[in-house]
Amino acid sequence: MIKSIVKDMMFLGQKSKPVTREDLPIAKDLQDTLAAHREDCVGMAANMIGYHKNMIIVSLGMMDLVMLNPVILKQWEPYEAEEGCLSLTGTRKTTRYQKITVQYQDMKMNQHTQDFTGWTAQIIQHECDHLEGKII
């Protein structure tokens, strides 16, 4: 189901909780909502659509990747970025990393550790900030 984008700073500023199997239906809402905003959005965190759960979705071009309970383990090569967000007005400057290693679970709750670089790494970092209640 396509959900409304949350813009409430108090809600967005709260830290999300771990995902369990009971939370898996939230992924469908993330997929539908990202698809509805495809022209101006490349990723979302569950709190952006009203759920305080550690779940993000990232557009990889031809497909989207849902990550459950993602944790950034390592980061290399910092750079300055300017980012926008559907939940916020305007853009903000922040430091991101060109390469990151992320541990996460897939939709079957299988654990993965994977390296990401460039634009995909930046999106993941932005969405993981949302899960921590950081407003960027």
PDB file of C-alpha atoms in Angstrom:
ATOM      1  CA  MET A   1       0.000   0.000   0.000  1.00  0.00           C
ATOM      2  CA  ILE A   2       1.263   3.487  -0.835  1.00  0.00           C
ATOM      3  CA  LYS A   3       1.777   5.361   2.427  1.00  0.00           C
ATOM      4  CA  SER A   4       1.983   9.073   3.140  1.00  0.00           C
ATOM      5  CA  ILE A   5       5.460  10.497   3.703  1.00  0.00           C
ATOM      6  CA  VAL A   6       6.028  11.439   7.352  1.00  0.00           C
ATOM      7  CA  LYS A   7       7.307  14.985   7.876  1.00  0.00           C
ATOM      8  CA  ASP A   8       6.934  15.173  11.678  1.00  0.00           C
ATOM      9  CA  MET A   9      10.406  15.909  13.112  1.00  0.00           C
ATOM     10  CA  MET A  10       9.506  14.440  16.504  1.00  0.00           C
ATOM     11  CA  PHE A  11       8.549  11.135  14.885  1.00  0.00           C
ATOM     12  CA  LEU A  12      11.538  11.091  12.523  1.00  0.00           C
ATOM     13  CA  GLY A  13      13.904  11.910  15.391  1.00  0.00           C
ATOM     14  CA  GLN A  14      13.148   8.659  17.211  1.00  0.00           C
ATOM     15  CA  LYS A  15      15.404   5.631  16.908  1.00  0.00           C
ATOM     16  CA  SER A  16      13.877   2.620  15.158  1.00  0.00           C
ATOM     17  CA  LYS A  17      13.557  -0.891  16.580  1.00  0.00           C
ATOM     18  CA  PRO A  18      14.772  -4.242  15.186  1.00  0.00           C
ATOM     19  CA  VAL A  19      12.689  -5.960  12.518  1.00  0.00           C
ATOM     20  CA  THR A  20      11.150  -9.357  13.249  1.00  0.00           C
ATOM     21  CA  ARG A  21       9.297 -11.740  10.921  1.00  0.00           C
ATOM     22  CA  GLU A  22       6.014 -10.106  11.983  1.00  0.00           C
ATOM     23  CA  ASP A  23       7.246  -6.831  10.466  1.00  0.00           C
ATOM     24  CA  LEU A  24       7.900  -8.231   6.971  1.00  0.00           C
ATOM     25  CA  PRO A  25       4.636  -6.828   5.492  1.00  0.00           C
ATOM     26  CA  ILE A  26       6.092  -3.326   5.998  1.00  0.00           C
ATOM     27  CA  ALA A  27       8.449  -4.109   3.102  1.00  0.00           C
ATOM     28  CA  LYS A  28       5.524  -4.170   0.675  1.00  0.00           C
ATOM     29  CA  ASP A  29       4.487  -0.693   1.840  1.00  0.00           C
ATOM     30  CA  LEU A  30       8.065   0.530   1.332  1.00  0.00           C
ATOM     31  CA  GLN A  31       8.161  -0.979  -2.159  1.00  0.00           C
ATOM     32  CA  ASP A  32       4.803   0.509  -3.154  1.00  0.00           C
ATOM     33  CA  THR A  33       5.615   3.938  -1.718  1.00  0.00           C
ATOM     34  CA  LEU A  34       9.049   4.088  -3.352  1.00  0.00           C
ATOM     35  CA  ALA A  35       7.488   3.073  -6.677  1.00  0.00           C
ATOM     36  CA  ALA A  36       4.957   5.906  -6.328  1.00  0.00           C
ATOM     37  CA  HIS A  37       7.810   8.402  -5.780  1.00  0.00           C
ATOM     38  CA  ARG A  38      10.262   6.893  -8.262  1.00  0.00           C
ATOM     39  CA  GLU A  39      10.790  10.192 -10.113  1.00  0.00           C
ATOM     40  CA  ASP A  40      12.084  12.023  -7.038  1.00  0.00           C
ATOM     41  CA  CYS A  41      13.229   9.332  -4.607  1.00  0.00           C
ATOM     42  CA  VAL A  42      15.935   6.633  -4.603  1.00  0.00           C
ATOM     43  CA  GLY A  43      15.522   5.187  -1.126  1.00  0.00           C
ATOM     44  CA  MET A  44      13.359   5.154   1.983  1.00  0.00           C
ATOM     45  CA  ALA A  45      13.482   4.153   5.600  1.00  0.00           C
ATOM     46  CA  ALA A  46      10.459   2.632   7.310  1.00  0.00           C
ATOM     47  CA  ASN A  47      10.050   5.635   9.614  1.00  0.00           C
ATOM     48  CA  MET A  48       9.467   7.823   6.551  1.00  0.00           C
ATOM     49  CA  ILE A  49       6.177   5.961   6.065  1.00  0.00           C
ATOM     50  CA  GLY A  50       5.177   5.680   9.717  1.00  0.00           C
ATOM     51  CA  TYR A  51       6.970   2.608  11.103  1.00  0.00           C
ATOM     52  CA  HIS A  52       9.748   2.740  13.711  1.00  0.00           C
ATOM     53  CA  LYS A  53      11.420  -0.363  12.341  1.00  0.00           C
ATOM     54  CA  ASN A  54      14.996  -0.954  11.108  1.00  0.00           C
ATOM     55  CA  MET A  55      14.081  -1.451   7.472  1.00  0.00           C
ATOM     56  CA  ILE A  56      15.202   0.457   4.382  1.00  0.00           C
ATOM     57  CA  ILE A  57      14.756   0.162   0.639  1.00  0.00           C
ATOM     58  CA  VAL A  58      17.334   1.298  -1.906  1.00  0.00           C
ATOM     59  CA  SER A  59      16.854   1.682  -5.643  1.00  0.00           C
ATOM     60  CA  LEU A  60      19.568  -0.165  -7.555  1.00  0.00           C
ATOM     61  CA  GLY A  61      18.295   0.938 -10.948  1.00  0.00           C
ATOM     62  CA  MET A  62      16.511  -2.077 -12.394  1.00  0.00           C
ATOM     63  CA  MET A  63      15.577  -3.431  -8.969  1.00  0.00           C
ATOM     64  CA  ASP A  64      15.106  -2.352  -5.374  1.00  0.00           C
ATOM     65  CA  LEU A  65      16.893  -3.868  -2.397  1.00  0.00           C
ATOM     66  CA  VAL A  66      15.088  -4.167   0.942  1.00  0.00           C
ATOM     67  CA  MET A  67      17.487  -4.330   3.874  1.00  0.00           C
ATOM     68  CA  LEU A  68      16.302  -5.475   7.293  1.00  0.00           C
ATOM     69  CA  ASN A  69      18.262  -4.426  10.382  1.00  0.00           C
ATOM     70  CA  PRO A  70      21.119  -2.862   8.370  1.00  0.00           C
ATOM     71  CA  VAL A  71      24.306  -1.917  10.198  1.00  0.00           C
ATOM     72  CA  ILE A  72      27.214  -0.084   8.591  1.00  0.00           C
ATOM     73  CA  LEU A  73      30.315  -1.946   9.758  1.00  0.00           C
ATOM     74  CA  LYS A  74      33.043  -0.027   7.911  1.00  0.00           C
ATOM     75  CA  GLN A  75      33.340   3.159   5.890  1.00  0.00           C
ATOM     76  CA  TRP A  76      36.175   4.564   3.757  1.00  0.00           C
ATOM     77  CA  GLU A  77      36.987   7.677   1.778  1.00  0.00           C
ATOM     78  CA  PRO A  78      34.896  10.508   3.250  1.00  0.00           C
ATOM     79  CA  TYR A  79      33.497  13.247   1.017  1.00  0.00           C
ATOM     80  CA  GLU A  80      31.079  16.140   1.327  1.00  0.00           C
ATOM     81  CA  ALA A  81      27.598  15.591  -0.109  1.00  0.00           C
ATOM     82  CA  GLU A  82      24.416  17.615  -0.381  1.00  0.00           C
ATOM     83  CA  GLU A  83      21.214  15.628   0.028  1.00  0.00           C
ATOM     84  CA  GLY A  84      17.492  16.103  -0.199  1.00  0.00           C
ATOM     85  CA  CYS A  85      14.787  13.991   1.392  1.00  0.00           C
ATOM     86  CA  LEU A  86      11.045  13.539   0.841  1.00  0.00           C
ATOM     87  CA  SER A  87      10.516  14.027   4.570  1.00  0.00           C
ATOM     88  CA  LEU A  88      12.376  17.346   4.671  1.00  0.00           C
ATOM     89  CA  THR A  89      12.292  20.633   2.778  1.00  0.00           C
ATOM     90  CA  GLY A  90      15.411  21.659   0.862  1.00  0.00           C
ATOM     91  CA  THR A  91      18.855  20.082   0.913  1.00  0.00           C
ATOM     92  CA  ARG A  92      21.503  19.647   3.583  1.00  0.00           C
ATOM     93  CA  LYS A  93      25.268  19.165   3.515  1.00  0.00           C
ATOM     94  CA  THR A  94      26.713  16.106   5.198  1.00  0.00           C
ATOM     95  CA  THR A  95      29.760  13.859   5.172  1.00  0.00           C
ATOM     96  CA  ARG A  96      29.366  10.515   3.427  1.00  0.00           C
ATOM     97  CA  TYR A  97      31.772   7.728   2.560  1.00  0.00           C
ATOM     98  CA  GLN A  98      32.597   6.445  -0.918  1.00  0.00           C
ATOM     99  CA  LYS A  99      32.761   2.804   0.238  1.00  0.00           C
ATOM    100  CA  ILE A 100      30.886   1.052   3.038  1.00  0.00           C
ATOM    101  CA  THR A 101      30.436  -2.479   4.348  1.00  0.00           C
ATOM    102  CA  VAL A 102      26.894  -3.259   5.492  1.00  0.00           C
ATOM    103  CA  GLN A 103      25.520  -6.211   7.423  1.00  0.00           C
ATOM    104  CA  TYR A 104      21.790  -6.762   6.898  1.00  0.00           C
ATOM    105  CA  GLN A 105      19.081  -9.366   6.572  1.00  0.00           C
ATOM    106  CA  ASP A 106      17.097 -10.089   3.429  1.00  0.00           C
ATOM    107  CA  MET A 107      13.354 -10.759   3.211  1.00  0.00           C
ATOM    108  CA  LYS A 108      13.927 -14.377   4.292  1.00  0.00           C
ATOM    109  CA  MET A 109      15.805 -13.099   7.349  1.00  0.00           C
ATOM    110  CA  ASN A 110      19.101 -14.480   5.970  1.00  0.00           C
ATOM    111  CA  GLN A 111      22.113 -12.421   6.995  1.00  0.00           C
ATOM    112  CA  HIS A 112      24.455 -10.822   4.442  1.00  0.00           C
ATOM    113  CA  THR A 113      27.590  -8.706   4.612  1.00  0.00           C
ATOM    114  CA  GLN A 114      28.185  -6.694   1.471  1.00  0.00           C
ATOM    115  CA  ASP A 115      30.286  -3.790   0.221  1.00  0.00           C
ATOM    116  CA  PHE A 116      28.641  -0.857  -1.559  1.00  0.00           C
ATOM    117  CA  THR A 117      30.247   2.100  -3.302  1.00  0.00           C
ATOM    118  CA  GLY A 118      29.356   5.468  -4.787  1.00  0.00           C
ATOM    119  CA  TRP A 119      25.751   6.563  -5.136  1.00  0.00           C
ATOM    120  CA  THR A 120      24.337   3.324  -3.666  1.00  0.00           C
ATOM    121  CA  ALA A 121      26.567   3.691  -0.603  1.00  0.00           C
ATOM    122  CA  GLN A 122      25.386   7.280  -0.158  1.00  0.00           C
ATOM    123  CA  ILE A 123      21.719   6.257  -0.286  1.00  0.00           C
ATOM    124  CA  ILE A 124      22.251   3.497   2.275  1.00  0.00           C
ATOM    125  CA  GLN A 125      24.045   5.904   4.615  1.00  0.00           C
ATOM    126  CA  HIS A 126      21.198   8.425   4.339  1.00  0.00           C
ATOM    127  CA  GLU A 127      18.533   5.810   5.077  1.00  0.00           C
ATOM    128  CA  CYS A 128      20.520   4.304   7.967  1.00  0.00           C
ATOM    129  CA  ASP A 129      20.713   7.808   9.469  1.00  0.00           C
ATOM    130  CA  HIS A 130      16.916   7.829   9.440  1.00  0.00           C
ATOM    131  CA  LEU A 131      16.863   4.584  11.443  1.00  0.00           C
ATOM    132  CA  GLU A 132      19.043   6.238  14.097  1.00  0.00           C
ATOM    133  CA  GLY A 133      16.730   9.243  14.302  1.00  0.00           C
ATOM    134  CA  LYS A 134      19.286  11.524  12.618  1.00  0.00           C
ATOM    135  CA  ILE A 135      17.617  14.149  10.501  1.00  0.00           C
ATOM    136  CA  ILE A 136      19.800  15.027   7.515  1.00  0.00           C
TER     137      ILE A 136
END
